[in-house]
mmCIF file of C-alpha atoms and ligand atoms in Angstrom:
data_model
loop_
_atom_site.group_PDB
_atom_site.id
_atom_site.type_symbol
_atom_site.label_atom_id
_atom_site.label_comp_id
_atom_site.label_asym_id
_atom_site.label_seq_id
_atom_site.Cartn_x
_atom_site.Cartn_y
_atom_site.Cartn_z
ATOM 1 C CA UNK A 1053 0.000 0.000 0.000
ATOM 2 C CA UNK A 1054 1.334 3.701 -1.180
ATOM 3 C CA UNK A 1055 0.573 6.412 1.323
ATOM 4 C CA UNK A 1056 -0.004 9.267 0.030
ATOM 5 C CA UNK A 1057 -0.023 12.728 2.343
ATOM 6 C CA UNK A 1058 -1.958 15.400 1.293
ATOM 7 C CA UNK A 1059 -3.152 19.205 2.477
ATOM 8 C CA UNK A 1060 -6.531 20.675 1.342
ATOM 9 C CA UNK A 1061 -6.360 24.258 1.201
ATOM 10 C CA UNK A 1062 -9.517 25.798 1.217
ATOM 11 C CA UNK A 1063 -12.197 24.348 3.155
ATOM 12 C CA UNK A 1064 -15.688 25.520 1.374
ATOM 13 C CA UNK A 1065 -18.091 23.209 -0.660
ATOM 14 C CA UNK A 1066 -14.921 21.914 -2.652
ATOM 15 C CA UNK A 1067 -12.682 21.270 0.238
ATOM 16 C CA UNK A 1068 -15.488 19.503 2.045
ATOM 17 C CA UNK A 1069 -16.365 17.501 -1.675
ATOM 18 C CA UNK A 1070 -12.745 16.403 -1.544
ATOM 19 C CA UNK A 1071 -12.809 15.510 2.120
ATOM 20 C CA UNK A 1072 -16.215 13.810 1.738
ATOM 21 C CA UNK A 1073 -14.830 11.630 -0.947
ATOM 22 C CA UNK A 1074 -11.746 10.626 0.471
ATOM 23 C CA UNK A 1075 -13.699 8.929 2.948
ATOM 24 C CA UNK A 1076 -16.633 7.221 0.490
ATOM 25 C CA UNK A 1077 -13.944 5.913 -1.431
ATOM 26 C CA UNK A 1078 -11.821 4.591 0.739
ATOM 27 C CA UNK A 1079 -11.767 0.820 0.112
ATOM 28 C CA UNK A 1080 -11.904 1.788 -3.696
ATOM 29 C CA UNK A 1081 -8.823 3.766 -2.796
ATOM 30 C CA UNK A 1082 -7.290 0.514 -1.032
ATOM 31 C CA UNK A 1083 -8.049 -1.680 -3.728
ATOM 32 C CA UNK A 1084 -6.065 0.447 -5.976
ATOM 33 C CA UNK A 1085 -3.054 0.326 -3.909
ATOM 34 C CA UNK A 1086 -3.761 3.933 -2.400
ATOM 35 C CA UNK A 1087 -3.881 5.220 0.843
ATOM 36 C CA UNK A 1088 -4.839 8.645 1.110
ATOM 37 C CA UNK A 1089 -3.689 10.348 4.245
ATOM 38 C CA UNK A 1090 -4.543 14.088 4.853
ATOM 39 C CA UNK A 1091 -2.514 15.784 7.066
ATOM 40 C CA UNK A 1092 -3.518 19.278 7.163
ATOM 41 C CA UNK A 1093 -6.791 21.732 6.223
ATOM 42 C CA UNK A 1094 -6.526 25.316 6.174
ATOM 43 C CA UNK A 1095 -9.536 27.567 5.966
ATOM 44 C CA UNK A 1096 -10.057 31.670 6.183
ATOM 45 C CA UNK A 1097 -10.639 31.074 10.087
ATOM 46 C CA UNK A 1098 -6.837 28.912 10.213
ATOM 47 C CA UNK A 1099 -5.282 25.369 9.789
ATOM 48 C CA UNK A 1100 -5.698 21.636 11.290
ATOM 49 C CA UNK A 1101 -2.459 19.824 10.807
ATOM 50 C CA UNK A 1102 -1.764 16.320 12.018
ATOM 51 C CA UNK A 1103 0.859 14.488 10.700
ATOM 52 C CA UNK A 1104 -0.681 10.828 11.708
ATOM 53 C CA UNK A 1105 -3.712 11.826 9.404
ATOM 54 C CA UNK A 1106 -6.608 13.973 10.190
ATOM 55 C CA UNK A 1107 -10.110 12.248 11.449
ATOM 56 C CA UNK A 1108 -11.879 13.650 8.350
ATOM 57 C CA UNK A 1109 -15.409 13.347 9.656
ATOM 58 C CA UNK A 1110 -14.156 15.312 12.597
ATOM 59 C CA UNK A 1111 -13.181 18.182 10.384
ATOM 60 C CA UNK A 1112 -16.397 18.530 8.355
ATOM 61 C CA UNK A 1113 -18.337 17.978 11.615
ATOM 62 C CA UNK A 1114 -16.506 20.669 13.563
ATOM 63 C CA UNK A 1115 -16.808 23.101 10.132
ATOM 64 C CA UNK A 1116 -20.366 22.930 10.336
ATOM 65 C CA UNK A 1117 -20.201 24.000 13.693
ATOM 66 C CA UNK A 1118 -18.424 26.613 14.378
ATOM 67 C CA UNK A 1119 -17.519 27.840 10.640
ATOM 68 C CA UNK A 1120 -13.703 27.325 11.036
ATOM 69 C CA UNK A 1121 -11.218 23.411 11.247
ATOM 70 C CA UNK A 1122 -8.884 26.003 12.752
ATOM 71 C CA UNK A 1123 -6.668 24.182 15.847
ATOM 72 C CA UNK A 1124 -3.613 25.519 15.735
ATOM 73 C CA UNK A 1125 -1.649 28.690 15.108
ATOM 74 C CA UNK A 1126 0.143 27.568 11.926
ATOM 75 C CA UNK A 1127 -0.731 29.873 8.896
ATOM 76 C CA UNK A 1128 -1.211 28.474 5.605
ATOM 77 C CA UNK A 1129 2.184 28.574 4.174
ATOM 78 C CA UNK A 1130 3.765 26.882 7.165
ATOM 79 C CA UNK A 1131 1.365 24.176 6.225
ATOM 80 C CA UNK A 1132 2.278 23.871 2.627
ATOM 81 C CA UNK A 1133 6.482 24.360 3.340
ATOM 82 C CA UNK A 1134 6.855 23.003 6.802
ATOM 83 C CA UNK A 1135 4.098 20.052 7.048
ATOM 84 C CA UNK A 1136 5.615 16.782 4.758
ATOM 85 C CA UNK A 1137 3.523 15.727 2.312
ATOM 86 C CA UNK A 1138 3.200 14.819 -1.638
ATOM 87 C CA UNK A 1139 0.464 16.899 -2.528
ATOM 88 C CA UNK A 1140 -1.332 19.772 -2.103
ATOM 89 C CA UNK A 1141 -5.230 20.325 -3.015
ATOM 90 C CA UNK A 1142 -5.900 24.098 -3.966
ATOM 91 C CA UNK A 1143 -9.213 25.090 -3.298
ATOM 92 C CA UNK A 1144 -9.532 28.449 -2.181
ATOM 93 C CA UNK A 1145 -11.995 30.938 -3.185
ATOM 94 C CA UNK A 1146 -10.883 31.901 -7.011
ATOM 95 C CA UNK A 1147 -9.689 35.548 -7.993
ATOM 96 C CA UNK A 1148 -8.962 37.144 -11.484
ATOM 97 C CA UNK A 1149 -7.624 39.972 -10.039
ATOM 98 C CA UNK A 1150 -4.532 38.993 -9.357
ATOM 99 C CA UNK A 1151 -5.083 34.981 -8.484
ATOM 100 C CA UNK A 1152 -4.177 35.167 -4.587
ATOM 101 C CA UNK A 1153 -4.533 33.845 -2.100
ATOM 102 C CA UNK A 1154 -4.107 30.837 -4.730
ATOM 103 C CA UNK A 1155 -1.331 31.469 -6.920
ATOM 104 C CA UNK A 1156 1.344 32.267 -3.756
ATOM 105 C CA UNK A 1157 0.168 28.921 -2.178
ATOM 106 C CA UNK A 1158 0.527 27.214 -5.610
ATOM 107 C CA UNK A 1159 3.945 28.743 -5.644
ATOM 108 C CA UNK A 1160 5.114 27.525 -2.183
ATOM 109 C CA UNK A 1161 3.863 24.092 -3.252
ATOM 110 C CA UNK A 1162 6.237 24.193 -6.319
ATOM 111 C CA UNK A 1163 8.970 25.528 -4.406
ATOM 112 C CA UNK A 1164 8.606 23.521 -1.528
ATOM 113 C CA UNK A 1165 8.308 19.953 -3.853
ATOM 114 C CA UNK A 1166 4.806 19.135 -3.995
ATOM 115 C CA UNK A 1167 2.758 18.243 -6.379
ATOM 116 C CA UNK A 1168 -0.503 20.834 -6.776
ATOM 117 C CA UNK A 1169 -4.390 19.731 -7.717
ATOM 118 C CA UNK A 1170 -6.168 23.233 -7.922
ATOM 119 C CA UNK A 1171 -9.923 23.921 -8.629
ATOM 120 C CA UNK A 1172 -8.738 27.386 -8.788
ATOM 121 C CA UNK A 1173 -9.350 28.807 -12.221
ATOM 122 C CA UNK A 1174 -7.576 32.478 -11.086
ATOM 123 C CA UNK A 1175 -4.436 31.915 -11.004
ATOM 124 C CA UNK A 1176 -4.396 29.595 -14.559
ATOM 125 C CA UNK A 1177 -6.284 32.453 -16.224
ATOM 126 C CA UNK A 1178 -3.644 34.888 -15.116
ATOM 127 C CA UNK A 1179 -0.453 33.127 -14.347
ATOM 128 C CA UNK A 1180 -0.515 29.605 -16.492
ATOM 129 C CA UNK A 1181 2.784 29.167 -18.105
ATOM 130 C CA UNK A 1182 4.753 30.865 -15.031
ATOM 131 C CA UNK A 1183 2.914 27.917 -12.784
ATOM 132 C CA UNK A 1184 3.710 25.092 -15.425
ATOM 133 C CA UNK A 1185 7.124 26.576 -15.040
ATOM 134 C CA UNK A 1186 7.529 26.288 -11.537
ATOM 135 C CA UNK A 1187 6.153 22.478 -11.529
ATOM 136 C CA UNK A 1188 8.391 21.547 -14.064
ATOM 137 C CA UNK A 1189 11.601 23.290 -12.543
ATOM 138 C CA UNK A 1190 10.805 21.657 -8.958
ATOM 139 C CA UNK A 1191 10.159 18.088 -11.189
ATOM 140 C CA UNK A 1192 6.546 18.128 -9.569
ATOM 141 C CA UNK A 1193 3.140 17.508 -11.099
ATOM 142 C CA UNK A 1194 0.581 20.247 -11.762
ATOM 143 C CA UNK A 1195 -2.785 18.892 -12.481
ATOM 144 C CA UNK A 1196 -6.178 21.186 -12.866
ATOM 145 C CA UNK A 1197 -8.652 19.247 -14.620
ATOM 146 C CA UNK A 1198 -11.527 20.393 -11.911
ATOM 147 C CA UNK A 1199 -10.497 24.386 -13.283
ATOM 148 C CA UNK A 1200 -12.925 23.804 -16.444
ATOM 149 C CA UNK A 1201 -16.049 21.770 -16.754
ATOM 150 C CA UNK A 1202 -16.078 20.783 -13.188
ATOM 151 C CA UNK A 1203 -16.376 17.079 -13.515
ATOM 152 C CA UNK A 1204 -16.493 16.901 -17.022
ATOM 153 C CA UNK A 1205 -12.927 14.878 -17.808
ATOM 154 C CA UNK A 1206 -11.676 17.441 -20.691
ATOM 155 C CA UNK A 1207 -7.868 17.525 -19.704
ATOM 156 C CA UNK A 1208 -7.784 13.816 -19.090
ATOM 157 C CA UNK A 1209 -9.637 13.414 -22.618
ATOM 158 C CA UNK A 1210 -7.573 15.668 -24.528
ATOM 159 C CA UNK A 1211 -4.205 14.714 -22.704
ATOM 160 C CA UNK A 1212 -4.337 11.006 -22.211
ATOM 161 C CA UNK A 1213 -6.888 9.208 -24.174
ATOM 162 C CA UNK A 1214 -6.677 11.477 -27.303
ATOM 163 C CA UNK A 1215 -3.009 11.212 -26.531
ATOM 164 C CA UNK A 1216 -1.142 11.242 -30.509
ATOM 165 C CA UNK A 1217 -3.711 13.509 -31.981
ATOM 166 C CA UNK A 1218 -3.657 17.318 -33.124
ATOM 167 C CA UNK A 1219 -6.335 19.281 -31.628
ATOM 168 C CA UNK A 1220 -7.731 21.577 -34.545
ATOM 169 C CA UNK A 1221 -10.502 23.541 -32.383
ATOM 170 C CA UNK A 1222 -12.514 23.503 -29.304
ATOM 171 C CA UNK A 1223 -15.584 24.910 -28.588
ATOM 172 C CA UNK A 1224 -18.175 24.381 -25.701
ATOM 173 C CA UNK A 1225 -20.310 25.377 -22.979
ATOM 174 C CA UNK A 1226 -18.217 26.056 -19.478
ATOM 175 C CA UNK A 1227 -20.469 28.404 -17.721
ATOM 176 C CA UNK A 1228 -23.506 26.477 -15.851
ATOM 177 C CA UNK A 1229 -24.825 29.914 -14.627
ATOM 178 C CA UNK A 1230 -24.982 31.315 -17.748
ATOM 179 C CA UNK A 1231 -26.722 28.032 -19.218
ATOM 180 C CA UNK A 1232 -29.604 27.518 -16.638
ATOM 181 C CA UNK A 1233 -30.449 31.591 -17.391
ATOM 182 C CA UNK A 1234 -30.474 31.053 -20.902
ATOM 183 C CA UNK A 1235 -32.458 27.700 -20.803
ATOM 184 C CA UNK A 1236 -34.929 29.003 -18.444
ATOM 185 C CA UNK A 1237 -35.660 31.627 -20.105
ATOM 186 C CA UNK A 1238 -36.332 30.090 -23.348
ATOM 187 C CA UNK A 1239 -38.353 27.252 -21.770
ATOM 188 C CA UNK A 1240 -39.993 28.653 -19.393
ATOM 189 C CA UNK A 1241 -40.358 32.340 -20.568
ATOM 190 C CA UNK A 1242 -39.217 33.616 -17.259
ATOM 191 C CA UNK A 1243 -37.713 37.013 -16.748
ATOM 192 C CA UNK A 1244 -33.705 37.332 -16.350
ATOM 193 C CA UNK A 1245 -33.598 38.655 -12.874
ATOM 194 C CA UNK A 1246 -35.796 35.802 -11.487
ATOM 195 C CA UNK A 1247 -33.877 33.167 -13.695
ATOM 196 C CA UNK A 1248 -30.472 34.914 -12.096
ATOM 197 C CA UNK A 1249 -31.596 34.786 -8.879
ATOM 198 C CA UNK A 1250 -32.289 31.095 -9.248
ATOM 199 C CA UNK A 1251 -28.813 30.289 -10.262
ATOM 200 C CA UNK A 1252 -27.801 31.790 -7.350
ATOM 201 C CA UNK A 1253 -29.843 29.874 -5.205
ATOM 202 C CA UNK A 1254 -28.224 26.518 -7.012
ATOM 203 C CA UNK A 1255 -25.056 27.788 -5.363
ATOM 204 C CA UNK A 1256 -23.237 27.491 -8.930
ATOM 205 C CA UNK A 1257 -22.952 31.697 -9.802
ATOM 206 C CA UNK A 1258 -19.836 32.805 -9.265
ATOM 207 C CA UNK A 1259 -19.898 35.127 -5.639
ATOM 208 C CA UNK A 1260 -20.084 38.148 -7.956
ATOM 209 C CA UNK A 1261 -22.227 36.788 -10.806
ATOM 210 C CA UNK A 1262 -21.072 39.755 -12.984
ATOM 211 C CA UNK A 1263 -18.359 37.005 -13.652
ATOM 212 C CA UNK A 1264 -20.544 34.049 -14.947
ATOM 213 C CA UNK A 1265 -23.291 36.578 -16.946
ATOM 214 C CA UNK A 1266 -20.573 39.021 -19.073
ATOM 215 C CA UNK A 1267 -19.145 35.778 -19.802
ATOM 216 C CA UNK A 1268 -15.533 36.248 -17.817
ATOM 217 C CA UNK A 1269 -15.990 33.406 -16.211
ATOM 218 C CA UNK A 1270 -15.984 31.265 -19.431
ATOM 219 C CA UNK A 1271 -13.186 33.488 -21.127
ATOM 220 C CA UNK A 1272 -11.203 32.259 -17.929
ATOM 221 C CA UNK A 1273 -11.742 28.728 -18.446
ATOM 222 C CA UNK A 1274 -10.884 29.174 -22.697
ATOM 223 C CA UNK A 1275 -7.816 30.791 -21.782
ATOM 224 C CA UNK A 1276 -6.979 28.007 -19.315
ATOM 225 C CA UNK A 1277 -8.182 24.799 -22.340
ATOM 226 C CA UNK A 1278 -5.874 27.341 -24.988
ATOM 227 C CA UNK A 1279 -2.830 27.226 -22.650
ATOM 228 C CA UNK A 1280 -2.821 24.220 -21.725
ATOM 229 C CA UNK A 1281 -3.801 22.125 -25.168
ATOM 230 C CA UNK A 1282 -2.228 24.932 -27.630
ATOM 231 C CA UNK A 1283 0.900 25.854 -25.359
ATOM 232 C CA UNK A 1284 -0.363 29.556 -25.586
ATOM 233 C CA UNK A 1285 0.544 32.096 -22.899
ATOM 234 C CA UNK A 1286 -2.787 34.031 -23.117
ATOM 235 C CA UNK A 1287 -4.690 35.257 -20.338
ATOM 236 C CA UNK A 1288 -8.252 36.397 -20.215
ATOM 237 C CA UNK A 1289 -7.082 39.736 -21.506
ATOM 238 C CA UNK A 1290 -6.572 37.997 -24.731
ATOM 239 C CA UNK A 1291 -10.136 36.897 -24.761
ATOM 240 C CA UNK A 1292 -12.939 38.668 -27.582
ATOM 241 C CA UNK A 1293 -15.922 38.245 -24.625
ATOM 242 C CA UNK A 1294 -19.809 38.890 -25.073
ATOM 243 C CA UNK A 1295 -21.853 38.102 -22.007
ATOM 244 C CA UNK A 1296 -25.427 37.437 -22.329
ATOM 245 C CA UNK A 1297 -27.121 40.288 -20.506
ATOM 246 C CA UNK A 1298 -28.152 41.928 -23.741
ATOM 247 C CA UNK A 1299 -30.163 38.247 -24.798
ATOM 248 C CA UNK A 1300 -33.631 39.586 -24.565
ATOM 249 C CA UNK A 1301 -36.779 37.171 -24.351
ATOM 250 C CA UNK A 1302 -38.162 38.428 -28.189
ATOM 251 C CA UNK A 1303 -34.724 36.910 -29.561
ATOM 252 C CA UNK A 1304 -34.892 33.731 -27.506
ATOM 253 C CA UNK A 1305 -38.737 33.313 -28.828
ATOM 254 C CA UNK A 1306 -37.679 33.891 -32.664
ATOM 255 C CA UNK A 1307 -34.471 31.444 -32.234
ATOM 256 C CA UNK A 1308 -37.260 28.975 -31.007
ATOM 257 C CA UNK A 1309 -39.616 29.464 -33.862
ATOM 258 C CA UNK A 1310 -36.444 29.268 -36.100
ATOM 259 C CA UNK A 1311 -35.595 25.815 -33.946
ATOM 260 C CA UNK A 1312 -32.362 27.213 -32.355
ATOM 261 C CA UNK A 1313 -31.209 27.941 -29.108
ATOM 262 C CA UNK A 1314 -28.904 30.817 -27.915
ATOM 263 C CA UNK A 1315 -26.063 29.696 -26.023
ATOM 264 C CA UNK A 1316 -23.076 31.184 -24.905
ATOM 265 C CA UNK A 1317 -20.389 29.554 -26.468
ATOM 266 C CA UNK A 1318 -16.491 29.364 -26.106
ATOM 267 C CA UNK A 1319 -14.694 28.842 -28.947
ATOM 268 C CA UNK A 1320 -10.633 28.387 -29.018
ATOM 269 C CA UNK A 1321 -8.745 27.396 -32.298
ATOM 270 C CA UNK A 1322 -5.170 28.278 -32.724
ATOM 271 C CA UNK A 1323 -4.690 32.075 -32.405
ATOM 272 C CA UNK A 1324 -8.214 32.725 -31.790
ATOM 273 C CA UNK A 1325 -9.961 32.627 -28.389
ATOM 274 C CA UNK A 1326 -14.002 33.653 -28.393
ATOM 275 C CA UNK A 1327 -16.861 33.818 -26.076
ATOM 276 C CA UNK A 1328 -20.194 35.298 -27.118
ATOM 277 C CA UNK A 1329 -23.669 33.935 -27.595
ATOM 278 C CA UNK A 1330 -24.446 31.825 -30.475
ATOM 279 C CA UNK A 1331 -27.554 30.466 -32.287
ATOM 280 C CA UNK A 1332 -26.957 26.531 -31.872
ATOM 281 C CA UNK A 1333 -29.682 24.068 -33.647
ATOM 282 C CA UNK A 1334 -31.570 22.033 -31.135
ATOM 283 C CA UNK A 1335 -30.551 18.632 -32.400
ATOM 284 C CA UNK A 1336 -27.087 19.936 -32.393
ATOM 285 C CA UNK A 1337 -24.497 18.066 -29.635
ATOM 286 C CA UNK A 1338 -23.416 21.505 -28.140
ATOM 287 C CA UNK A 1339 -27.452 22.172 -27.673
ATOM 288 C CA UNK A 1340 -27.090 20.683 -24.012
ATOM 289 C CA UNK A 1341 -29.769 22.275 -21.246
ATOM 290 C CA UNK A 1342 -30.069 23.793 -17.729
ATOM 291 C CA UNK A 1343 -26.708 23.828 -15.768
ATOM 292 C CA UNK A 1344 -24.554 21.468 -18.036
ATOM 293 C CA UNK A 1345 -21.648 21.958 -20.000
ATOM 294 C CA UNK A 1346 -20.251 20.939 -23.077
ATOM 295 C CA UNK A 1347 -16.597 20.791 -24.648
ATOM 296 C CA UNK A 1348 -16.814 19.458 -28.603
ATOM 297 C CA UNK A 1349 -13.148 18.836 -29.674
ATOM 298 C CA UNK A 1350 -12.013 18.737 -33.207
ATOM 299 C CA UNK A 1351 -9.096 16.426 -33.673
ATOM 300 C CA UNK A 1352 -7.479 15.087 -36.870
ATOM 301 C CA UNK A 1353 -7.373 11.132 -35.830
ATOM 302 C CA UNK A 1354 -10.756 10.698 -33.917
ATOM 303 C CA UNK A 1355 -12.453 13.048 -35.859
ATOM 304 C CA UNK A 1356 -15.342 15.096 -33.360
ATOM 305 C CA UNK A 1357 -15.508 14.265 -29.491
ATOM 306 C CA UNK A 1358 -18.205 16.008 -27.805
ATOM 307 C CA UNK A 1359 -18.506 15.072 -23.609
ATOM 308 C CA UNK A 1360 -20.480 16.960 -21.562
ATOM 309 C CA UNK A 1361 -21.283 16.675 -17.406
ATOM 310 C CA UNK A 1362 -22.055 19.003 -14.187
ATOM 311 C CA UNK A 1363 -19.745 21.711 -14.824
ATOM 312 C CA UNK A 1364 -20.194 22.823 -10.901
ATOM 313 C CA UNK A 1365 -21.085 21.148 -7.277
ATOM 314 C CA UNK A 1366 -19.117 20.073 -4.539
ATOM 315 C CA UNK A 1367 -18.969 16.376 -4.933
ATOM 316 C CA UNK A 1368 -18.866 16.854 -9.064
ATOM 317 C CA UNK A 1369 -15.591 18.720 -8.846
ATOM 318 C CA UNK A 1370 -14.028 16.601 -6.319
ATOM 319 C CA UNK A 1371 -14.776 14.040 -8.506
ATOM 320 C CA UNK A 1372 -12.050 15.712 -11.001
ATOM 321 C CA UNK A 1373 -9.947 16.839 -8.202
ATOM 322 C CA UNK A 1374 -9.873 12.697 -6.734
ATOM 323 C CA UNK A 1375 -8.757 11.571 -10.446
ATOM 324 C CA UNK A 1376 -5.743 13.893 -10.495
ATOM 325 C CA UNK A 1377 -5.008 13.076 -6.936
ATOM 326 C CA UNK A 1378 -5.253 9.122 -8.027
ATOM 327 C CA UNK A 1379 -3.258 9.832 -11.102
ATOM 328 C CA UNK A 1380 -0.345 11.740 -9.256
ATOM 329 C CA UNK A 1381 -0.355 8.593 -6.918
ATOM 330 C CA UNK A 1382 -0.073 5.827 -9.557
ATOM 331 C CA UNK A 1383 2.653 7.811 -11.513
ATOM 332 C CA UNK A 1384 4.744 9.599 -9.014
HETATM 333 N N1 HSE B 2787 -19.994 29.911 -11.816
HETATM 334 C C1 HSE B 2787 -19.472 28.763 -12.476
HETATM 335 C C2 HSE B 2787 -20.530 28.238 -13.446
HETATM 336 C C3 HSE B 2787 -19.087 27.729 -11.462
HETATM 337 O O1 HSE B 2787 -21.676 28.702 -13.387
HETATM 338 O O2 HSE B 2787 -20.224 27.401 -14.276
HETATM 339 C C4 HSE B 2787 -18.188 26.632 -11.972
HETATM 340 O O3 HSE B 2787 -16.931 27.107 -12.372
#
């Protein structure tokens, strides 16, 4: 049996997914060889570290309580370069402003020898190729696939089992916010605001949903697909966004009669990096409803792949951030 130490930093719904996870798939875990042994949590309120493993349960229990795993004084970077471990889970609460408090604990991970698993779209939309950098120089892994499509596999996809082929263009749906508005609106006839609010409620908008309705949101999650299938150093700068606040019911209703959607679509070929809404035919495979994305990837060997999954929730993107843990501990 491998034991495998790991931190989570961040303790919200996708800290708690992770932790929850650990502990349903424990004998899975076993049976693969895999023991996963988590040694320390941070949160806003502080950190838990334990070096013989931390009761898991115990954590999420006591978070529910009293809002905080906080036990001891450590801060968070003592935890990341002073705690020993093999890999780090990055989970805290994403910025595009400048990426932190993410991309200086992503750093210290590097620097200190760990392998990172991030959630954290930030600090890729910003910072890719100077984290990819700092992973390779320390000989560590860097794996992200929960950044985009929450548990929708489109790293793994494009990386390992389309492994050999060119990738000619990509286009999808990776906002669920903006989705579920746009869907509700055209099924049900209901006004923005209420459909907005809804979205909200689902717990998938973004804290400021400014992000998820001009469409930033998905220009992050292009920029991070373009860097790290095309090799391109863009950021979301780089991005030609339309959001979909200007999609009034009247054009919804005449893309209906029409038999159409309007989705907002990202689109990423070589060069080129787009995210504005789109007429999409109903029968078409990017013509996917309420909060679900969509990637469709052009490749020269396999010809069209289209996947598409729960692009947000707490268990969903653990569920991405488990497989990069499992894959870091069957090739490290
Ligand atoms: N606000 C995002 C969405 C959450 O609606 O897709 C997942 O990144």
């Amino acid at each position: 049996m491998k034991t495998v130490r790991l931190s989570i930093i961040g303790f919200g719904a996708v800290g708690q997914g992770v932790a929850r996870s650990i502990l349903s798939k424990q004998e899975y875990l076993h049976k693969q060889g895999i023991d996963l042994c988590v040694v320390g949590i941070a949160d806003s309120g502080g950190c838990e570290v334990n070096k013989q493993g931390i009761d898991l349960k115990n954590a999420i229990a006591r978070k529910k309580q009293t809002g905080t795993v906080a036990a001891d004084s450590d801060g968070v970077l003592d935890l990341i370069n002073g705690t020993d471990h093999d890999i780090v889970v990055e989970a805290t609460p994403t910025s595009i402003k400048d990426g932190e408090p993410g991309l200086g604990n992503m750093l210290s991970a590097f620097e200190s020898g760990k392998h990172v698993v991030t959630s954290n779209k930030g600090p890729l939309a910003l910072r890719f190729s100077e984290l990819k950098e700092a992973a390779e120089d320390n000989g560590v892994m860097f794996r992200y696939e929960a950044t985009v499509g929450g548990a929708v596999p489109i790293f793994n996809l494009i990386h390992e089992a389309l492994a050999g082929n060119t990738i000619v263009g990509i286009e999808g749906i990776l906002n669920g916010t903006c989705n579920y508005i746009l869907t509700r609106m055209a099924e049900e006839r209901m006004p923005y605001e209420l459909v907005l609010k809804e979205a909200q409620e689902l717990g998938i908008a973004e804290a400021d949903p400014t992000y998820d309705v001009e469409g930033i949101d998905s220009a992050c999650k292009l920029v991070i697909i373009a860097n790290s299938v095309f090799g391109d150093n863009a950021t979301y700068h780089d991005v030609d966004v339309t959001g979909i606040t200007k999609i009034t019911p009247e054009a919804l209703e005449l893309a209906n009669e029409n038999n159409y959607l309007i989705k907002l679509i990202c689109e990423a070929t070589e060069g080129k990096l787009t995210v504005a809404p789109r007429l999409v035919p109903k029968r078409h495979p990017l013509a996917v409803g309420g909060t679900l994305n969509v990637a469709s990837i052009q490749t020269d060997l396999a010809g069209r792949i289209t996947i598409s999954g729960k692009g947000a929730g707490s268990i969903e993107t653990a569920s991405s951030i488990l497989s990069d843990i499992v894959f870091i501990a069957r090739n490290s």
